[in-house]
Amino acid sequence: MYKIAVIGGDGTGPEVVKEGLKVLKKVSEKFGFKYEITMFDFGGERYLKTGKTVDEKDIEELRKYSAIYLGAIGHPDVKPGILEQGILLKTRFGLDQYINLRPVKLYNKDYCPIKNKVEADVDFVVVRENSEGLYKGMGEFQNKGTKDEVAIQISYNTRVGVERCIRYAFEYTRKRNKRKTLTLCGKTNVLTYAWDLWQRTFDEVASEYSDIKTDYAHVDATTMWFVKNPEWFDVIVTDNMFGDIITDLGAMVQGGMGIAAGGNISPEGVSMFEPIGGSAPKYTGKNVINPLAAICALSMMLETLGEEKVANAIESAVIDIVKNKLKSLAAGKMGYSTSEVGDLVVENIK
Ligand code: IPM
Ligand code: MN
């Protein structure tokens, strides 16, 4: 019995999660596993009413679940940063979800913005460190508000934090068993403390994985190659900030935010799965947002729970629809409504 914590969140989050839950119901019947869901009302509305984000008690509560299924966090009436830090980052850090796993896979070449690229050219995974780096929130102002003001923002990298991320990436590359190539994406030529530690750790761990080919790319060059030669990549490991940036580019290369999903993985604990696009306030309540990213996040959740067959069945249904039904992956242009796309996936589960 899987206990799933569901956080619809803000904007279009609840709408896309609803479609994901339709698919979950269908696959549980078809493949014969049991689950129960508990809804959590974390998000902008609750914050505006009560001033609450996520506290230690909420984190302790979430620890009781098999996994967390999240829609989106971000509300137009709340100052940027409050919900992101108070809910999303708080949960990632609180549950030690130290990996952010973001597959970049093109399901239909017509939706790739890069000329002459086909499905086989865009199939890689970014392993983003999810607990340290610039996201640690360390720093200070000096002489704030004066003409001599200084703002310092520190990238915090521990040997333990870097090593566990790199080890995860090597294991993942081995298990994925495709091109068996792991690329470290960094900035060794400028950020000579952080990336010296990353490079040394990477090289040491690599010596234990003789079956995995290794490579290195600076982050700026990585963005160039995402566009020029995405087929060079198999698995990429990088820090929190670079991972954040390159996966938005990755999402575009795979066809847009409508299809991009990610998992905040706590290998020893409770993981959280989400579509990586935001709360899209302007589309809220219109039944036009693409729920496939949320459905792909559901598939990742089931894979992580050990239901690989189920995850594959969902992915196959999504591929079928993206190839043969939808007119576009963008909100309002799919040729179907949000709920119709959810229904299409349900009907196509084989
Ligand atoms: C993401 C988002 C978050 C991040 C924001 C909303 C805090 O951009 O999941 O990539 O920066 O990690
Ligand atoms: Mn981001």
mmCIF file of C-alpha atoms and ligand atoms in Angstrom:
data_model
loop_
_atom_site.group_PDB
_atom_site.id
_atom_site.type_symbol
_atom_site.label_atom_id
_atom_site.label_comp_id
_atom_site.label_asym_id
_atom_site.label_seq_id
_atom_site.Cartn_x
_atom_site.Cartn_y
_atom_site.Cartn_z
ATOM 1 C CA MET A 1 0.000 0.000 0.000
ATOM 2 C CA TYR A 2 1.514 3.289 -1.127
ATOM 3 C CA LYS A 3 0.722 6.365 0.934
ATOM 4 C CA ILE A 4 0.915 9.364 -1.357
ATOM 5 C CA ALA A 5 0.959 12.938 -0.044
ATOM 6 C CA VAL A 6 -0.542 15.226 -2.666
ATOM 7 C CA ILE A 7 0.207 18.958 -2.743
ATOM 8 C CA GLY A 8 -1.779 20.575 -5.551
ATOM 9 C CA GLY A 9 -0.302 23.946 -4.646
ATOM 10 C CA ASP A 10 -0.891 27.106 -6.640
ATOM 11 C CA GLY A 11 -2.182 28.205 -10.025
ATOM 12 C CA THR A 12 -2.589 25.330 -12.445
ATOM 13 C CA GLY A 13 -0.964 22.909 -9.975
ATOM 14 C CA PRO A 14 -4.242 21.414 -8.712
ATOM 15 C CA GLU A 15 -5.566 21.005 -12.282
ATOM 16 C CA VAL A 16 -2.585 19.032 -13.542
ATOM 17 C CA VAL A 17 -2.356 16.952 -10.374
ATOM 18 C CA LYS A 18 -6.011 16.013 -10.807
ATOM 19 C CA GLU A 19 -5.191 14.517 -14.213
ATOM 20 C CA GLY A 20 -2.217 12.683 -12.743
ATOM 21 C CA LEU A 21 -4.451 11.184 -10.061
ATOM 22 C CA LYS A 22 -6.870 9.969 -12.753
ATOM 23 C CA VAL A 23 -3.994 8.103 -14.332
ATOM 24 C CA LEU A 24 -2.880 6.758 -10.935
ATOM 25 C CA LYS A 25 -6.368 5.350 -10.320
ATOM 26 C CA LYS A 26 -6.382 3.681 -13.711
ATOM 27 C CA VAL A 27 -2.945 2.048 -13.399
ATOM 28 C CA SER A 28 -3.624 0.873 -9.869
ATOM 29 C CA GLU A 29 -6.711 -0.992 -11.110
ATOM 30 C CA LYS A 30 -4.984 -2.335 -14.166
ATOM 31 C CA PHE A 31 -1.741 -3.411 -12.528
ATOM 32 C CA GLY A 32 -3.232 -4.287 -9.167
ATOM 33 C CA PHE A 33 -1.474 -2.193 -6.568
ATOM 34 C CA LYS A 34 -3.058 -0.252 -3.729
ATOM 35 C CA TYR A 35 -2.547 3.339 -2.686
ATOM 36 C CA GLU A 36 -4.173 6.008 -0.608
ATOM 37 C CA ILE A 37 -3.806 9.741 -1.041
ATOM 38 C CA THR A 38 -3.807 12.560 1.485
ATOM 39 C CA MET A 39 -4.254 16.110 0.237
ATOM 40 C CA PHE A 40 -2.154 18.907 1.722
ATOM 41 C CA ASP A 41 -3.175 22.540 1.216
ATOM 42 C CA PHE A 42 0.330 24.038 1.239
ATOM 43 C CA GLY A 43 0.573 26.998 -1.135
ATOM 44 C CA GLY A 44 -0.106 30.666 -1.715
ATOM 45 C CA GLU A 45 -3.789 30.664 -0.750
ATOM 46 C CA ARG A 46 -3.081 29.130 2.628
ATOM 47 C CA TYR A 47 -0.185 31.517 3.141
ATOM 48 C CA LEU A 48 -2.353 34.544 2.381
ATOM 49 C CA LYS A 49 -4.986 33.349 4.860
ATOM 50 C CA THR A 50 -2.772 32.096 7.676
ATOM 51 C CA GLY A 51 0.790 33.302 7.050
ATOM 52 C CA LYS A 52 1.927 29.676 7.131
ATOM 53 C CA THR A 53 4.356 28.019 4.747
ATOM 54 C CA VAL A 54 5.854 24.655 5.791
ATOM 55 C CA ASP A 55 7.209 24.071 9.304
ATOM 56 C CA GLU A 56 9.039 21.281 11.119
ATOM 57 C CA LYS A 57 5.781 19.578 12.063
ATOM 58 C CA ASP A 58 4.713 19.470 8.414
ATOM 59 C CA ILE A 59 8.057 17.935 7.488
ATOM 60 C CA GLU A 60 7.649 15.290 10.200
ATOM 61 C CA GLU A 61 4.168 14.561 8.849
ATOM 62 C CA LEU A 62 5.447 14.206 5.281
ATOM 63 C CA ARG A 63 8.050 11.706 6.472
ATOM 64 C CA LYS A 64 5.238 9.184 6.993
ATOM 65 C CA TYR A 65 4.482 8.926 3.277
ATOM 66 C CA SER A 66 5.821 6.716 0.515
ATOM 67 C CA ALA A 67 6.148 9.709 -1.808
ATOM 68 C CA ILE A 68 4.929 13.257 -2.430
ATOM 69 C CA TYR A 69 3.165 14.369 -5.585
ATOM 70 C CA LEU A 70 3.387 18.139 -6.125
ATOM 71 C CA GLY A 71 1.622 20.409 -8.636
ATOM 72 C CA ALA A 72 3.258 23.842 -8.462
ATOM 73 C CA ILE A 73 4.241 26.497 -5.947
ATOM 74 C CA GLY A 74 4.115 30.241 -6.749
ATOM 75 C CA HIS A 75 1.342 32.820 -6.291
ATOM 76 C CA PRO A 76 1.094 36.232 -8.021
ATOM 77 C CA ASP A 77 -0.016 37.973 -4.790
ATOM 78 C CA VAL A 78 2.887 36.685 -2.698
ATOM 79 C CA LYS A 79 6.308 38.321 -2.867
ATOM 80 C CA PRO A 80 8.765 36.137 -4.851
ATOM 81 C CA GLY A 81 10.879 33.929 -2.606
ATOM 82 C CA ILE A 82 8.501 33.399 0.305
ATOM 83 C CA LEU A 83 6.667 30.354 -1.026
ATOM 84 C CA GLU A 84 9.619 29.045 -2.996
ATOM 85 C CA GLN A 85 11.865 29.067 0.069
ATOM 86 C CA GLY A 86 9.164 28.424 2.656
ATOM 87 C CA ILE A 87 7.519 25.479 0.909
ATOM 88 C CA LEU A 88 9.525 24.050 -1.976
ATOM 89 C CA LEU A 89 13.089 24.458 -0.720
ATOM 90 C CA LYS A 90 12.035 23.780 2.868
ATOM 91 C CA THR A 91 10.646 20.412 1.814
ATOM 92 C CA ARG A 92 13.609 19.545 -0.410
ATOM 93 C CA PHE A 93 16.050 20.356 2.408
ATOM 94 C CA GLY A 94 13.890 19.083 5.277
ATOM 95 C CA LEU A 95 13.469 15.654 3.716
ATOM 96 C CA ASP A 96 17.064 15.641 2.450
ATOM 97 C CA GLN A 97 15.976 15.198 -1.156
ATOM 98 C CA TYR A 98 19.522 15.698 -2.252
ATOM 99 C CA ILE A 99 19.054 14.743 -5.890
ATOM 100 C CA ASN A 100 16.977 16.579 -8.441
ATOM 101 C CA LEU A 101 16.526 14.185 -11.326
ATOM 102 C CA ARG A 102 15.448 15.735 -14.615
ATOM 103 C CA PRO A 103 15.091 13.578 -17.707
ATOM 104 C CA VAL A 104 15.272 15.414 -21.031
ATOM 105 C CA LYS A 105 13.628 13.234 -23.645
ATOM 106 C CA LEU A 106 12.070 14.254 -26.945
ATOM 107 C CA TYR A 107 8.878 12.309 -27.699
ATOM 108 C CA ASN A 108 8.046 13.935 -31.029
ATOM 109 C CA LYS A 109 10.610 15.628 -33.265
ATOM 110 C CA ASP A 110 8.008 18.152 -34.468
ATOM 111 C CA TYR A 111 8.130 19.782 -31.032
ATOM 112 C CA CYS A 112 11.904 20.149 -30.883
ATOM 113 C CA PRO A 113 12.919 23.765 -31.457
ATOM 114 C CA ILE A 114 16.259 22.648 -32.911
ATOM 115 C CA LYS A 115 16.344 22.097 -36.651
ATOM 116 C CA ASN A 116 17.033 18.569 -37.907
ATOM 117 C CA LYS A 117 17.027 16.862 -34.513
ATOM 118 C CA VAL A 118 15.048 13.666 -34.119
ATOM 119 C CA GLU A 119 13.812 11.757 -31.069
ATOM 120 C CA ALA A 120 16.996 9.699 -30.727
ATOM 121 C CA ASP A 121 19.100 12.874 -30.536
ATOM 122 C CA VAL A 122 17.495 14.176 -27.359
ATOM 123 C CA ASP A 123 17.571 11.584 -24.615
ATOM 124 C CA PHE A 124 19.602 12.479 -21.554
ATOM 125 C CA VAL A 125 19.179 12.986 -17.830
ATOM 126 C CA VAL A 126 20.431 15.781 -15.600
ATOM 127 C CA VAL A 127 21.349 14.826 -12.036
ATOM 128 C CA ARG A 128 21.218 18.132 -10.172
ATOM 129 C CA GLU A 129 22.587 18.405 -6.636
ATOM 130 C CA ASN A 130 19.564 19.576 -4.639
ATOM 131 C CA SER A 131 20.688 20.434 -1.113
ATOM 132 C CA GLU A 132 23.729 22.726 -1.262
ATOM 133 C CA GLY A 133 25.559 25.240 -3.451
ATOM 134 C CA LEU A 134 24.117 28.717 -3.842
ATOM 135 C CA TYR A 135 20.747 27.396 -2.676
ATOM 136 C CA LYS A 136 22.078 27.000 0.845
ATOM 137 C CA GLY A 137 21.147 30.655 1.360
ATOM 138 C CA MET A 138 24.459 31.669 2.931
ATOM 139 C CA GLY A 139 25.693 35.208 2.620
ATOM 140 C CA GLU A 140 25.300 38.706 3.918
ATOM 141 C CA PHE A 141 24.885 42.343 3.125
ATOM 142 C CA GLN A 142 27.550 44.814 4.121
ATOM 143 C CA ASN A 143 26.756 48.510 4.370
ATOM 144 C CA LYS A 144 23.245 47.779 3.159
ATOM 145 C CA GLY A 145 21.533 50.708 1.478
ATOM 146 C CA THR A 146 24.700 52.789 1.224
ATOM 147 C CA LYS A 147 26.785 53.532 -1.843
ATOM 148 C CA ASP A 148 29.363 51.053 -0.512
ATOM 149 C CA GLU A 149 26.906 48.197 -0.293
ATOM 150 C CA VAL A 150 28.202 44.683 -0.819
ATOM 151 C CA ALA A 151 26.013 41.590 -1.228
ATOM 152 C CA ILE A 152 27.729 38.250 -0.711
ATOM 153 C CA GLN A 153 26.105 34.962 -1.751
ATOM 154 C CA ILE A 154 28.074 31.863 -0.943
ATOM 155 C CA SER A 155 28.175 28.555 -2.800
ATOM 156 C CA TYR A 156 28.453 25.953 -0.061
ATOM 157 C CA ASN A 157 29.820 22.568 -1.137
ATOM 158 C CA THR A 158 30.654 19.773 1.276
ATOM 159 C CA ARG A 159 32.702 16.709 0.394
ATOM 160 C CA VAL A 160 29.885 14.518 1.718
ATOM 161 C CA GLY A 161 27.246 16.424 -0.232
ATOM 162 C CA VAL A 162 29.203 16.421 -3.473
ATOM 163 C CA GLU A 163 30.242 12.790 -3.166
ATOM 164 C CA ARG A 164 26.765 11.419 -2.492
ATOM 165 C CA CYS A 165 25.444 13.270 -5.535
ATOM 166 C CA ILE A 166 28.251 12.051 -7.781
ATOM 167 C CA ARG A 167 27.857 8.472 -6.540
ATOM 168 C CA TYR A 168 24.157 8.612 -7.243
ATOM 169 C CA ALA A 169 24.923 9.835 -10.769
ATOM 170 C CA PHE A 170 27.379 6.993 -11.454
ATOM 171 C CA GLU A 171 24.907 4.413 -10.147
ATOM 172 C CA TYR A 172 22.141 5.985 -12.199
ATOM 173 C CA THR A 173 24.262 5.949 -15.372
ATOM 174 C CA ARG A 174 25.029 2.277 -14.836
ATOM 175 C CA LYS A 175 21.406 1.374 -14.167
ATOM 176 C CA ARG A 176 20.167 3.429 -17.125
ATOM 177 C CA ASN A 177 22.509 1.355 -19.259
ATOM 178 C CA LYS A 178 22.372 3.467 -22.412
ATOM 179 C CA ARG A 179 25.586 5.166 -23.518
ATOM 180 C CA LYS A 180 27.125 4.668 -20.089
ATOM 181 C CA THR A 181 28.625 8.139 -20.145
ATOM 182 C CA LEU A 182 28.577 10.571 -17.248
ATOM 183 C CA THR A 183 29.454 14.212 -17.905
ATOM 184 C CA LEU A 184 30.457 16.523 -15.084
ATOM 185 C CA CYS A 185 29.107 19.999 -15.849
ATOM 186 C CA GLY A 186 30.944 22.715 -13.925
ATOM 187 C CA LYS A 187 33.127 25.779 -14.127
ATOM 188 C CA THR A 188 36.602 24.620 -13.128
ATOM 189 C CA ASN A 189 38.237 27.497 -15.017
ATOM 190 C CA VAL A 190 36.765 30.214 -12.785
ATOM 191 C CA LEU A 191 35.127 28.791 -9.645
ATOM 192 C CA THR A 192 38.355 27.251 -8.481
ATOM 193 C CA TYR A 193 37.294 26.206 -4.987
ATOM 194 C CA ALA A 194 33.902 24.619 -5.561
ATOM 195 C CA TRP A 195 34.763 22.952 -8.840
ATOM 196 C CA ASP A 196 38.132 21.754 -7.671
ATOM 197 C CA LEU A 197 36.292 19.783 -4.993
ATOM 198 C CA TRP A 198 33.733 18.540 -7.505
ATOM 199 C CA GLN A 199 36.383 17.517 -10.048
ATOM 200 C CA ARG A 200 38.567 15.723 -7.476
ATOM 201 C CA THR A 201 35.578 13.890 -6.036
ATOM 202 C CA PHE A 202 34.338 12.998 -9.516
ATOM 203 C CA ASP A 203 37.725 11.568 -10.520
ATOM 204 C CA GLU A 204 38.035 9.545 -7.320
ATOM 205 C CA VAL A 205 34.562 8.054 -7.580
ATOM 206 C CA ALA A 206 35.056 7.420 -11.316
ATOM 207 C CA SER A 207 37.921 5.050 -10.532
ATOM 208 C CA GLU A 208 35.339 2.716 -8.929
ATOM 209 C CA TYR A 209 33.210 2.685 -12.104
ATOM 210 C CA SER A 210 35.428 1.408 -14.883
ATOM 211 C CA ASP A 211 32.328 0.529 -16.944
ATOM 212 C CA ILE A 212 31.269 4.195 -17.125
ATOM 213 C CA LYS A 213 32.905 6.645 -19.533
ATOM 214 C CA THR A 214 33.431 10.088 -18.068
ATOM 215 C CA ASP A 215 33.526 13.528 -19.583
ATOM 216 C CA TYR A 216 33.705 17.132 -18.433
ATOM 217 C CA ALA A 217 32.031 20.255 -19.854
ATOM 218 C CA HIS A 218 31.977 23.811 -18.577
ATOM 219 C CA VAL A 219 28.439 24.991 -17.894
ATOM 220 C CA ASP A 220 28.518 27.686 -20.575
ATOM 221 C CA ALA A 221 29.679 25.191 -23.175
ATOM 222 C CA THR A 222 27.029 22.764 -21.942
ATOM 223 C CA THR A 223 24.275 25.197 -22.916
ATOM 224 C CA MET A 224 25.841 25.499 -26.350
ATOM 225 C CA TRP A 225 25.982 21.721 -26.781
ATOM 226 C CA PHE A 226 22.403 21.235 -25.604
ATOM 227 C CA VAL A 227 21.451 23.147 -28.732
ATOM 228 C CA LYS A 228 24.200 22.056 -31.109
ATOM 229 C CA ASN A 229 24.755 18.407 -30.186
ATOM 230 C CA PRO A 230 22.272 17.185 -27.584
ATOM 231 C CA GLU A 231 22.990 13.641 -28.780
ATOM 232 C CA TRP A 232 26.397 13.815 -27.068
ATOM 233 C CA PHE A 233 24.822 13.531 -23.640
ATOM 234 C CA ASP A 234 23.714 10.519 -21.644
ATOM 235 C CA VAL A 235 23.803 11.563 -17.962
ATOM 236 C CA ILE A 236 25.027 14.926 -16.672
ATOM 237 C CA VAL A 237 25.868 15.661 -13.036
ATOM 238 C CA THR A 238 26.079 19.233 -11.804
ATOM 239 C CA ASP A 239 25.515 21.524 -8.846
ATOM 240 C CA ASN A 240 22.251 23.084 -7.713
ATOM 241 C CA MET A 241 22.444 26.431 -9.515
ATOM 242 C CA PHE A 242 23.832 25.168 -12.814
ATOM 243 C CA GLY A 243 21.335 22.315 -12.711
ATOM 244 C CA ASP A 244 18.485 24.758 -12.269
ATOM 245 C CA ILE A 245 19.577 26.781 -15.280
ATOM 246 C CA ILE A 246 20.449 24.020 -17.735
ATOM 247 C CA THR A 247 17.256 22.063 -17.046
ATOM 248 C CA ASP A 248 15.053 24.948 -18.170
ATOM 249 C CA LEU A 249 16.984 24.857 -21.427
ATOM 250 C CA GLY A 250 16.642 21.069 -21.388
ATOM 251 C CA ALA A 251 12.870 21.409 -21.008
ATOM 252 C CA MET A 252 12.713 23.576 -24.124
ATOM 253 C CA VAL A 253 14.823 21.145 -26.115
ATOM 254 C CA GLN A 254 12.457 18.301 -25.224
ATOM 255 C CA GLY A 255 9.410 20.266 -26.345
ATOM 256 C CA GLY A 256 8.619 22.709 -23.543
ATOM 257 C CA MET A 257 7.434 22.983 -19.975
ATOM 258 C CA GLY A 258 4.272 21.102 -20.887
ATOM 259 C CA ILE A 259 6.188 17.831 -20.920
ATOM 260 C CA ALA A 260 9.111 18.366 -18.497
ATOM 261 C CA ALA A 261 9.019 16.474 -15.196
ATOM 262 C CA GLY A 262 11.414 16.054 -12.323
ATOM 263 C CA GLY A 263 11.942 14.184 -9.107
ATOM 264 C CA ASN A 264 13.394 15.500 -5.846
ATOM 265 C CA ILE A 265 14.921 12.262 -4.701
ATOM 266 C CA SER A 266 15.824 11.260 -1.191
ATOM 267 C CA PRO A 267 17.448 7.879 -1.883
ATOM 268 C CA GLU A 268 16.977 6.812 1.733
ATOM 269 C CA GLY A 269 13.780 8.738 2.457
ATOM 270 C CA VAL A 270 10.675 10.359 0.988
ATOM 271 C CA SER A 271 10.931 11.732 -2.544
ATOM 272 C CA MET A 272 8.799 14.402 -4.210
ATOM 273 C CA PHE A 273 7.771 14.529 -7.869
ATOM 274 C CA GLU A 274 6.681 17.583 -9.810
ATOM 275 C CA PRO A 275 6.189 19.048 -13.255
ATOM 276 C CA ILE A 276 9.051 21.528 -13.525
ATOM 277 C CA GLY A 277 7.060 24.397 -15.083
ATOM 278 C CA GLY A 278 5.627 26.895 -12.615
ATOM 279 C CA SER A 279 2.090 27.634 -11.474
ATOM 280 C CA ALA A 280 1.198 29.464 -14.744
ATOM 281 C CA PRO A 281 -1.284 31.908 -13.113
ATOM 282 C CA LYS A 282 -2.600 33.223 -16.406
ATOM 283 C CA TYR A 283 -3.890 29.784 -17.393
ATOM 284 C CA THR A 284 -5.380 28.933 -14.007
ATOM 285 C CA GLY A 285 -8.877 27.475 -14.046
ATOM 286 C CA LYS A 286 -9.133 27.573 -17.851
ATOM 287 C CA ASN A 287 -8.693 23.841 -18.484
ATOM 288 C CA VAL A 288 -5.986 24.605 -21.074
ATOM 289 C CA ILE A 289 -2.718 23.748 -19.313
ATOM 290 C CA ASN A 290 -0.839 20.643 -20.477
ATOM 291 C CA PRO A 291 -1.027 17.966 -17.754
ATOM 292 C CA LEU A 292 1.534 15.675 -19.392
ATOM 293 C CA ALA A 293 4.455 17.004 -17.348
ATOM 294 C CA ALA A 294 2.529 16.150 -14.183
ATOM 295 C CA ILE A 295 1.641 12.755 -15.617
ATOM 296 C CA CYS A 296 5.300 12.140 -16.455
ATOM 297 C CA ALA A 297 6.147 13.142 -12.858
ATOM 298 C CA LEU A 298 3.654 10.513 -11.701
ATOM 299 C CA SER A 299 5.413 7.961 -13.890
ATOM 300 C CA MET A 300 8.756 8.910 -12.295
ATOM 301 C CA MET A 301 7.183 8.535 -8.865
ATOM 302 C CA LEU A 302 5.973 5.024 -9.627
ATOM 303 C CA GLU A 303 9.334 4.068 -11.096
ATOM 304 C CA THR A 304 11.052 5.247 -7.920
ATOM 305 C CA LEU A 305 8.575 3.260 -5.830
ATOM 306 C CA GLY A 306 9.703 0.179 -7.762
ATOM 307 C CA GLU A 307 6.747 -0.030 -10.179
ATOM 308 C CA GLU A 308 8.827 0.021 -13.353
ATOM 309 C CA LYS A 309 6.277 -1.771 -15.497
ATOM 310 C CA VAL A 310 3.597 0.710 -14.502
ATOM 311 C CA ALA A 311 5.911 3.652 -15.143
ATOM 312 C CA ASN A 312 6.699 2.296 -18.610
ATOM 313 C CA ALA A 313 3.018 1.833 -19.410
ATOM 314 C CA ILE A 314 2.341 5.470 -18.536
ATOM 315 C CA GLU A 315 5.312 6.672 -20.549
ATOM 316 C CA SER A 316 4.205 4.634 -23.574
ATOM 317 C CA ALA A 317 0.721 6.130 -23.372
ATOM 318 C CA VAL A 318 2.206 9.632 -23.165
ATOM 319 C CA ILE A 319 4.476 8.977 -26.159
ATOM 320 C CA ASP A 320 1.559 7.674 -28.186
ATOM 321 C CA ILE A 321 -0.489 10.780 -27.497
ATOM 322 C CA VAL A 322 2.372 13.183 -28.095
ATOM 323 C CA LYS A 323 3.152 11.480 -31.398
ATOM 324 C CA ASN A 324 -0.347 10.878 -32.703
ATOM 325 C CA LYS A 325 -2.907 13.114 -31.041
ATOM 326 C CA LEU A 326 -1.810 16.486 -29.710
ATOM 327 C CA LYS A 327 -1.389 19.438 -32.066
ATOM 328 C CA SER A 328 1.097 21.123 -29.727
ATOM 329 C CA LEU A 329 2.473 20.713 -26.219
ATOM 330 C CA ALA A 330 1.728 24.328 -25.311
ATOM 331 C CA ALA A 331 -1.133 25.491 -23.100
ATOM 332 C CA GLY A 332 -4.259 26.264 -25.100
ATOM 333 C CA LYS A 333 -2.851 24.861 -28.338
ATOM 334 C CA MET A 334 -3.017 21.140 -27.714
ATOM 335 C CA GLY A 335 -6.267 20.621 -29.635
ATOM 336 C CA TYR A 336 -7.647 19.172 -26.394
ATOM 337 C CA SER A 337 -8.432 20.516 -22.942
ATOM 338 C CA THR A 338 -6.448 19.635 -19.823
ATOM 339 C CA SER A 339 -8.988 17.034 -18.732
ATOM 340 C CA GLU A 340 -9.276 15.575 -22.240
ATOM 341 C CA VAL A 341 -5.525 15.019 -22.357
ATOM 342 C CA GLY A 342 -5.781 13.236 -18.985
ATOM 343 C CA ASP A 343 -8.582 11.074 -20.404
ATOM 344 C CA LEU A 344 -6.496 10.266 -23.490
ATOM 345 C CA VAL A 345 -3.682 8.979 -21.288
ATOM 346 C CA VAL A 346 -6.105 6.889 -19.237
ATOM 347 C CA GLU A 347 -7.588 5.354 -22.409
ATOM 348 C CA ASN A 348 -4.158 4.607 -23.828
ATOM 349 C CA ILE A 349 -2.744 2.687 -20.860
ATOM 350 C CA LYS A 350 -1.997 -0.800 -22.181
HETATM 351 C C1 IPM B 1 12.950 24.631 -10.026
HETATM 352 C C2 IPM B 1 12.492 26.013 -9.658
HETATM 353 C C3 IPM B 1 12.893 26.271 -8.212
HETATM 354 C C4 IPM B 1 14.396 26.177 -8.135
HETATM 355 C C5 IPM B 1 12.383 27.606 -7.666
HETATM 356 C C6 IPM B 1 10.886 27.751 -7.811
HETATM 357 C C7 IPM B 1 12.802 27.796 -6.228
HETATM 358 O O1 IPM B 1 13.010 26.953 -10.525
HETATM 359 O O2 IPM B 1 12.449 23.658 -9.441
HETATM 360 O O3 IPM B 1 13.805 24.509 -10.903
HETATM 361 O O4 IPM B 1 15.095 27.173 -8.374
HETATM 362 O O5 IPM B 1 14.895 25.101 -7.817
HETATM 363 MN MN MN B 2 14.191 26.121 -12.114
#
